[in-house]
Short mmCIF file of C-alpha atoms in Angstrom, two decimals:
data_model
loop_
_atom_site.label_atom_id
_atom_site.label_comp_id
_atom_site.label_asym_id
_atom_site.label_seq_id
_atom_site.Cartn_x
_atom_site.Cartn_y
_atom_site.Cartn_z
CA MET T 6 -18.59 -226.40 135.74
CA LYS T 7 -15.44 -224.99 137.36
CA PRO T 8 -12.64 -227.60 137.55
CA LYS T 9 -11.54 -228.85 140.94
CA ALA T 10 -8.61 -226.77 142.16
CA ASP T 11 -6.09 -229.51 142.93
CA ILE T 12 -2.79 -230.88 141.66
CA ALA T 13 -4.45 -233.61 139.55
CA THR T 14 -6.49 -231.01 137.66
CA ILE T 15 -3.41 -228.88 136.97
CA ALA T 16 -1.54 -231.96 135.75
CA GLY T 17 -4.38 -232.87 133.38
CA ILE T 18 -4.63 -229.36 131.91
CA VAL T 19 -0.89 -228.95 131.39
CA GLY T 20 -0.34 -232.56 130.31
CA VAL T 21 2.32 -233.47 132.85
CA SER T 22 2.54 -235.77 135.86
CA LYS T 23 1.35 -234.80 139.33
CA THR T 24 4.97 -235.09 140.49
CA THR T 25 6.01 -232.46 137.96
CA VAL T 26 3.25 -230.17 139.20
CA HIS T 27 4.35 -230.73 142.79
CA PHE T 28 7.96 -229.91 141.91
CA ALA T 29 6.95 -226.76 140.07
CA LEU T 30 4.66 -225.48 142.84
CA HIS T 31 7.34 -226.04 145.46
CA ASP T 32 10.15 -224.54 143.39
CA LYS T 33 12.08 -227.80 143.15
CA PRO T 34 14.59 -228.56 140.37
CA GLY T 35 13.84 -230.85 137.42
CA VAL T 36 11.15 -228.76 135.72
CA SER T 37 11.89 -226.60 132.68
CA GLN T 38 11.13 -222.91 132.99
CA PRO T 39 8.38 -222.89 130.29
CA VAL T 40 6.59 -225.83 131.94
CA ARG T 41 6.98 -224.27 135.40
CA GLU T 42 5.47 -220.99 134.19
CA ARG T 43 2.56 -222.83 132.53
CA ILE T 44 1.85 -224.80 135.72
CA LEU T 45 1.90 -221.65 137.86
CA ALA T 46 -0.40 -219.86 135.43
CA VAL T 47 -2.93 -222.69 135.43
CA ALA T 48 -2.77 -222.95 139.22
CA GLN T 49 -3.61 -219.26 139.51
CA GLU T 50 -6.34 -219.51 136.86
CA ILE T 51 -8.25 -222.31 138.61
CA GLY T 52 -7.67 -220.83 142.10
CA TYR T 53 -5.41 -223.56 143.48
CA ARG T 54 -4.39 -223.14 147.12
CA PRO T 55 -1.90 -225.51 148.77
CA ASN T 56 -3.15 -227.64 151.65
CA ARG T 57 -0.97 -226.07 154.28
CA LEU T 58 -2.02 -228.52 156.98
CA ALA T 59 -1.07 -231.52 154.81
CA MET T 60 2.23 -229.84 153.93
CA ALA T 61 2.95 -229.18 157.58
CA LEU T 62 2.22 -232.79 158.54
CA ARG T 63 4.60 -234.02 155.83
CA THR T 64 7.40 -231.57 156.48
CA ARG T 65 6.79 -230.95 160.20
CA ARG T 66 7.07 -227.27 159.37
CA SER T 67 4.05 -224.95 159.40
CA ALA T 68 5.72 -221.65 160.35
CA THR T 69 2.87 -221.28 162.84
CA LEU T 70 2.98 -220.88 166.60
CA GLY T 71 0.10 -221.58 168.96
CA VAL T 72 -0.75 -219.15 171.77
CA VAL T 73 -3.21 -220.02 174.55
CA MET T 74 -4.09 -217.19 176.91
CA GLY T 75 -5.38 -218.10 180.36
CA GLN T 76 -7.76 -215.13 180.09
CA MET T 77 -8.15 -211.97 178.06
CA GLY T 78 -7.82 -208.44 179.36
CA SER T 79 -5.85 -205.28 178.77
CA PHE T 80 -2.49 -206.87 179.61
CA GLN T 81 -3.18 -210.01 177.58
CA GLY T 82 -4.26 -207.96 174.56
CA GLU T 83 -0.98 -206.03 174.61
CA LEU T 84 0.96 -209.24 175.09
CA LEU T 85 -0.76 -210.91 172.13
CA ALA T 86 0.03 -207.92 169.91
CA SER T 87 3.70 -208.13 170.91
CA LEU T 88 3.83 -211.88 170.27
CA GLU T 89 2.27 -211.46 166.84
CA LYS T 90 4.59 -208.62 165.87
CA SER T 91 7.66 -210.57 166.92
CA ALA T 92 6.51 -213.78 165.24
CA GLN T 93 5.77 -212.06 161.94
CA ALA T 94 9.22 -210.45 161.99
CA ARG T 95 10.65 -213.99 161.99
CA GLY T 96 8.29 -215.26 159.28
CA PHE T 97 5.87 -217.06 161.61
CA ASN T 98 2.10 -216.77 162.02
CA LEU T 99 0.04 -217.15 165.20
CA LEU T 100 -3.02 -219.15 166.11
CA TRP T 101 -4.41 -218.05 169.46
CA ALA T 102 -7.21 -218.94 171.83
CA ASN T 103 -8.61 -217.86 175.20
CA ALA T 104 -8.94 -220.52 177.90
CA SER T 105 -11.26 -218.31 180.01
CA LEU T 106 -9.44 -219.44 183.20
CA GLU T 107 -10.67 -223.02 182.66
CA PRO T 108 -7.88 -225.65 182.79
CA GLN T 109 -9.89 -228.17 180.75
CA ARG T 110 -10.54 -225.60 178.04
CA GLU T 111 -6.84 -224.76 178.04
CA ARG T 112 -5.99 -228.41 177.32
CA GLU T 113 -8.62 -228.61 174.61
CA GLN T 114 -7.30 -225.48 172.89
CA MET T 115 -3.73 -226.77 172.96
CA GLU T 116 -4.90 -230.07 171.46
CA LEU T 117 -6.73 -228.26 168.66
CA MET T 118 -3.63 -226.23 167.88
CA LEU T 119 -1.42 -229.30 167.77
CA GLU T 120 -3.90 -230.92 165.39
CA LYS T 121 -3.42 -227.88 163.16
CA ALA T 122 0.32 -228.62 163.20
CA VAL T 123 1.59 -225.60 165.13
CA GLU T 124 5.32 -225.99 165.66
CA GLY T 125 5.39 -224.86 169.28
CA LEU T 126 3.21 -223.38 172.02
CA ILE T 127 3.25 -220.21 174.10
CA VAL T 128 0.97 -220.46 177.13
CA THR T 129 -0.10 -218.21 179.98
CA PRO T 130 -1.20 -221.05 182.29
CA THR T 131 -4.64 -220.93 183.84
CA ASP T 132 -3.31 -222.44 187.06
CA SER T 133 0.03 -223.36 188.57
CA GLU T 134 -0.84 -227.04 189.01
CA ALA T 135 -4.03 -228.09 187.18
CA ASN T 136 -2.36 -228.96 183.85
CA ARG T 137 1.14 -229.78 185.08
CA SER T 138 1.04 -233.41 183.89
CA TYR T 139 -0.26 -232.30 180.48
CA TYR T 140 2.60 -229.80 180.08
CA GLU T 141 5.07 -232.51 181.13
CA ASP T 142 3.65 -234.87 178.50
CA LEU T 143 4.01 -232.22 175.80
CA LEU T 144 7.63 -231.59 176.73
CA GLU T 145 8.40 -235.31 176.87
CA GLN T 146 6.94 -235.69 173.36
CA GLY T 147 9.26 -232.94 172.11
CA THR T 148 6.74 -230.11 171.75
CA PRO T 149 8.52 -226.78 172.46
CA LEU T 150 6.65 -224.90 175.19
CA VAL T 151 7.21 -221.43 176.60
CA CYS T 152 5.25 -220.26 179.65
CA VAL T 153 4.67 -216.52 179.65
CA ASP T 154 4.10 -214.35 182.72
CA TYR T 155 2.72 -217.21 184.83
CA GLU T 156 5.13 -219.84 186.14
CA VAL T 157 4.48 -223.50 186.86
CA PRO T 158 7.11 -224.14 189.58
CA GLY T 159 9.43 -227.03 188.80
CA LEU T 160 8.21 -227.48 185.22
CA ALA T 161 11.10 -228.02 182.78
CA ALA T 162 9.79 -225.41 180.34
CA ASP T 163 11.12 -222.02 179.31
CA LEU T 164 9.61 -219.06 181.16
CA VAL T 165 9.47 -215.37 180.29
CA ALA T 166 7.75 -213.17 182.85
CA SER T 167 7.69 -209.88 184.64
CA ASP T 168 9.42 -210.07 188.00
CA HIS T 169 6.27 -210.19 190.13
CA PHE T 170 8.20 -210.18 193.40
CA ARG T 171 9.88 -206.96 192.32
CA GLY T 172 6.50 -205.48 191.37
CA GLY T 173 5.12 -206.01 194.88
CA TYR T 174 8.34 -204.68 196.40
CA LEU T 175 8.23 -201.48 194.33
CA ALA T 176 4.63 -200.82 195.35
CA ALA T 177 5.30 -201.17 199.08
CA ASP T 178 8.53 -199.19 198.92
CA ARG T 179 6.79 -196.27 197.18
CA LEU T 180 3.92 -196.20 199.67
CA ILE T 181 6.26 -196.28 202.66
CA ARG T 182 8.64 -193.66 201.27
CA GLY T 183 5.56 -191.51 200.78
CA GLY T 184 4.94 -191.65 204.54
CA ARG T 185 2.31 -194.40 204.63
CA ARG T 186 2.36 -196.72 207.64
CA ARG T 187 -0.98 -198.59 207.90
CA LEU T 188 -0.92 -200.70 204.76
CA ALA T 189 -3.13 -203.27 203.12
CA MET T 190 -2.96 -205.53 200.07
CA LEU T 191 -6.00 -206.40 197.96
CA LEU T 192 -5.33 -209.82 196.45
CA LYS T 193 -7.13 -212.12 194.06
CA VAL T 194 -7.77 -215.60 195.43
CA ARG T 195 -7.63 -218.54 192.98
CA THR T 196 -8.41 -216.35 189.96
CA GLU T 197 -4.74 -216.23 189.00
CA PRO T 198 -2.07 -218.92 189.25
CA ALA T 199 -1.04 -218.93 192.90
CA VAL T 200 2.62 -218.19 192.14
CA VAL T 201 1.76 -214.75 190.72
CA THR T 202 -0.25 -213.80 193.78
CA SER T 203 2.36 -215.15 196.17
CA ASP T 204 5.27 -213.45 194.38
CA ARG T 205 3.62 -210.00 194.42
CA ARG T 206 2.53 -210.53 198.01
CA ASP T 207 5.98 -211.71 199.09
CA GLY T 208 7.66 -208.74 197.41
CA PHE T 209 5.32 -206.37 199.23
CA ARG T 210 5.95 -208.16 202.53
CA ALA T 211 9.72 -207.96 202.02
CA ALA T 212 9.69 -204.20 201.55
CA VAL T 213 7.45 -203.72 204.59
CA ALA T 214 9.81 -205.82 206.70
CA GLU T 215 12.87 -203.92 205.46
CA HIS T 216 11.30 -200.67 206.64
CA GLY T 217 10.53 -202.19 210.04
CA LEU T 218 6.74 -201.78 209.82
CA GLU T 219 3.94 -204.04 211.03
CA PRO T 220 2.83 -206.56 208.36
CA ALA T 221 0.25 -205.27 205.91
CA ALA T 222 -3.33 -206.51 206.11
CA GLU T 223 -4.20 -208.95 203.31
CA LEU T 224 -7.67 -208.67 201.85
CA GLY T 225 -8.74 -211.59 199.65
CA VAL T 226 -11.17 -211.35 196.75
CA PRO T 227 -12.77 -214.63 195.58
CA THR T 228 -13.01 -215.77 191.98
CA GLY T 229 -16.04 -215.09 189.79
CA PRO T 230 -17.35 -212.99 186.90
CA PRO T 231 -15.76 -209.51 186.62
CA GLN T 232 -18.74 -207.63 188.04
CA LEU T 233 -18.81 -209.90 191.11
CA VAL T 234 -15.06 -209.62 191.60
CA MET T 235 -15.27 -205.83 191.51
CA ARG T 236 -18.13 -205.85 193.99
CA ALA T 237 -16.15 -208.16 196.28
CA ALA T 238 -13.15 -205.82 196.09
CA TYR T 239 -15.33 -202.84 196.96
CA GLU T 240 -16.85 -204.67 199.92
CA ALA T 241 -13.48 -205.95 201.17
CA VAL T 242 -12.07 -202.43 201.35
CA ARG T 243 -15.28 -201.02 202.83
CA ASP T 244 -15.30 -203.66 205.58
CA HIS T 245 -11.59 -203.27 206.29
CA LEU T 246 -12.04 -199.53 206.86
CA GLN T 247 -14.51 -200.29 209.61
CA GLU T 248 -11.83 -202.30 211.42
CA VAL T 249 -8.83 -200.11 210.50
CA PRO T 250 -10.14 -196.57 209.95
CA ASP T 251 -6.63 -195.12 209.80
CA LEU T 252 -5.60 -197.17 206.77
CA ASP T 253 -3.36 -194.90 204.70
CA GLY T 254 -1.82 -197.09 201.96
CA LEU T 255 -3.29 -199.77 199.68
CA PHE T 256 -1.74 -202.03 197.02
CA ALA T 257 -4.14 -203.77 194.62
CA PHE T 258 -3.10 -207.00 192.86
CA ASN T 259 -4.09 -205.42 189.55
CA ASP T 260 -5.61 -202.20 188.32
CA GLY T 261 -9.02 -203.84 187.96
CA LEU T 262 -9.14 -204.26 191.73
CA ALA T 263 -7.77 -200.79 192.38
CA TYR T 264 -10.75 -199.09 190.71
CA PRO T 265 -13.45 -200.45 193.09
CA ALA T 266 -11.03 -200.03 196.00
CA ILE T 267 -10.79 -196.30 195.29
CA ALA T 268 -14.56 -196.12 194.94
CA ALA T 269 -14.97 -197.74 198.37
CA LEU T 270 -12.48 -195.33 199.93
CA GLN T 271 -14.22 -192.33 198.43
CA ALA T 272 -17.64 -193.59 199.50
CA ALA T 273 -16.29 -193.80 203.07
CA GLY T 274 -15.17 -190.18 202.92
CA ARG T 275 -11.46 -190.90 202.36
CA ASN T 276 -9.62 -188.71 199.92
CA VAL T 277 -7.22 -190.44 197.51
CA PRO T 278 -4.34 -189.76 197.86
CA ARG T 279 -4.44 -187.33 200.80
CA ASP T 280 -5.88 -189.87 203.25
CA VAL T 281 -5.09 -193.15 201.50
CA ALA T 282 -2.53 -193.69 198.74
CA VAL T 283 -3.34 -196.41 196.20
CA ILE T 284 -1.10 -198.32 193.80
CA GLY T 285 -2.28 -200.93 191.31
CA HIS T 286 -0.44 -203.39 189.07
CA ASP T 287 -0.31 -203.96 185.28
CA ASP T 288 -0.94 -200.37 184.05
CA TRP T 289 -4.22 -200.97 182.27
CA GLU T 290 -5.00 -198.45 179.56
CA ALA T 291 -7.85 -196.92 181.57
CA SER T 292 -5.62 -196.25 184.59
CA ALA T 293 -4.18 -193.00 183.21
CA TYR T 294 -7.71 -191.64 182.81
CA TYR T 295 -9.21 -192.80 186.10
CA SER T 296 -10.09 -190.25 188.80
CA PRO T 297 -7.63 -189.83 190.31
CA PRO T 298 -5.19 -191.20 187.69
CA LEU T 299 -3.89 -194.48 189.09
CA SER T 300 -0.28 -195.08 190.09
CA THR T 301 0.62 -198.61 189.10
CA ILE T 302 3.33 -201.15 188.34
CA ARG T 303 3.92 -201.45 184.62
CA GLN T 304 4.90 -204.82 183.24
CA PRO T 305 7.30 -204.70 180.24
CA VAL T 306 4.74 -206.29 177.91
CA GLU T 307 6.52 -205.52 174.64
CA GLU T 308 9.75 -207.07 175.87
CA ILE T 309 8.00 -210.08 177.39
CA GLY T 310 6.31 -210.88 174.09
CA ALA T 311 9.46 -210.37 172.05
CA ARG T 312 11.66 -212.48 174.35
CA ALA T 313 9.09 -215.31 174.51
CA THR T 314 8.76 -215.44 170.72
CA GLU T 315 12.51 -215.34 170.15
CA LEU T 316 13.00 -218.09 172.73
CA LEU T 317 10.43 -220.41 171.14
CA ILE T 318 11.61 -219.84 167.56
CA GLY T 319 15.20 -220.16 168.73
CA ARG T 320 14.38 -223.60 170.15
CA LEU T 321 12.59 -224.62 166.94
CA GLN T 322 15.46 -223.58 164.71
CA GLY T 323 18.26 -224.90 166.89
CA GLU T 324 19.61 -221.45 167.72
CA ILE T 325 18.92 -222.00 171.44
CA THR T 326 19.74 -225.28 173.14
CA GLY T 327 20.37 -226.48 176.64
CA PRO T 328 18.26 -226.45 179.80
CA PRO T 329 15.08 -224.37 180.20
CA GLN T 330 15.59 -220.66 180.61
CA ARG T 331 13.86 -218.59 183.30
CA ILE T 332 13.82 -214.97 182.15
CA LEU T 333 12.43 -212.40 184.60
CA ILE T 334 12.14 -208.84 183.32
CA GLU T 335 12.16 -205.80 185.61
CA PRO T 336 8.81 -203.97 185.99
CA SER T 337 8.63 -200.24 186.64
CA LEU T 338 6.62 -197.89 188.84
CA VAL T 339 4.35 -195.44 187.05
CA THR T 340 3.63 -192.58 189.45
CA ARG T 341 0.34 -190.75 188.99
CA GLU T 342 -1.97 -188.88 191.36
CA SER T 343 -3.38 -191.79 193.37
CA CYS T 344 -0.27 -192.19 195.52
CA GLY T 345 0.49 -188.51 195.99
#
């Protein structure tokens, strides 16, 4: 029968105390080199693996960060890859989970990660308010927390995000400079934290006002499964065209809404971009291959992930101190065929 792979077994085989085995396995002084080598050889032979959770609970160091995504999509996948790359470069691992836009699930996932002794958390909040008190409790207990991309206004936590206001502004400015005058925005309602929607909307409004145009129409799309959201976006644009047939510029909250919007325009006999220019947001991978290729606002995902990871690890290691930081990173306009 194979011996149990633990410290007591190693101690019995080598003929030393469990303390000596512990010192040898953790490269501590007080163990002769021959005994250390024998202990390491026996540990490998019986397949000993350290209990990393127990070690983390004792030392309060696990070299592991927890990441809870509010939802998963093209942007979130790129963000997760950036977070992982940056964490590994600093010697940290990631545990991650998807909250599926459910605040209760988000809390549950954070609890599970804390039970696994993650040293700090990176979160893309499911909602601006639903878990505010939970975040505040974590911060009060000394758990480092970085919010990424989605802000919880007034929360004393670090934030790294794309400048959503600037994203909306860039979209409107491009449409107007392209000669578009009858504008509309296609916005998600309650599917994203409200601050993201309001920032992109407010940026768009600001550019429209600067150019002296009438306010853009605002078309809301309710929450729901992706196929229902896309249908709602299609129907919202279709119905708006019946009221405003001379619509000539459209900004979609994200690329996923832009696709059905273009389909609705084309079904109504509008050519994109000759009749109606369309700009999305987030630069999903499929956008370059859509017909027509979609102009969009690109978020600096690589930089967002890197800055968030560096900020969290900096807090953990005492390299960064002081009040919470609010880091907004400039997005950029990617011009393709859909806006002419």
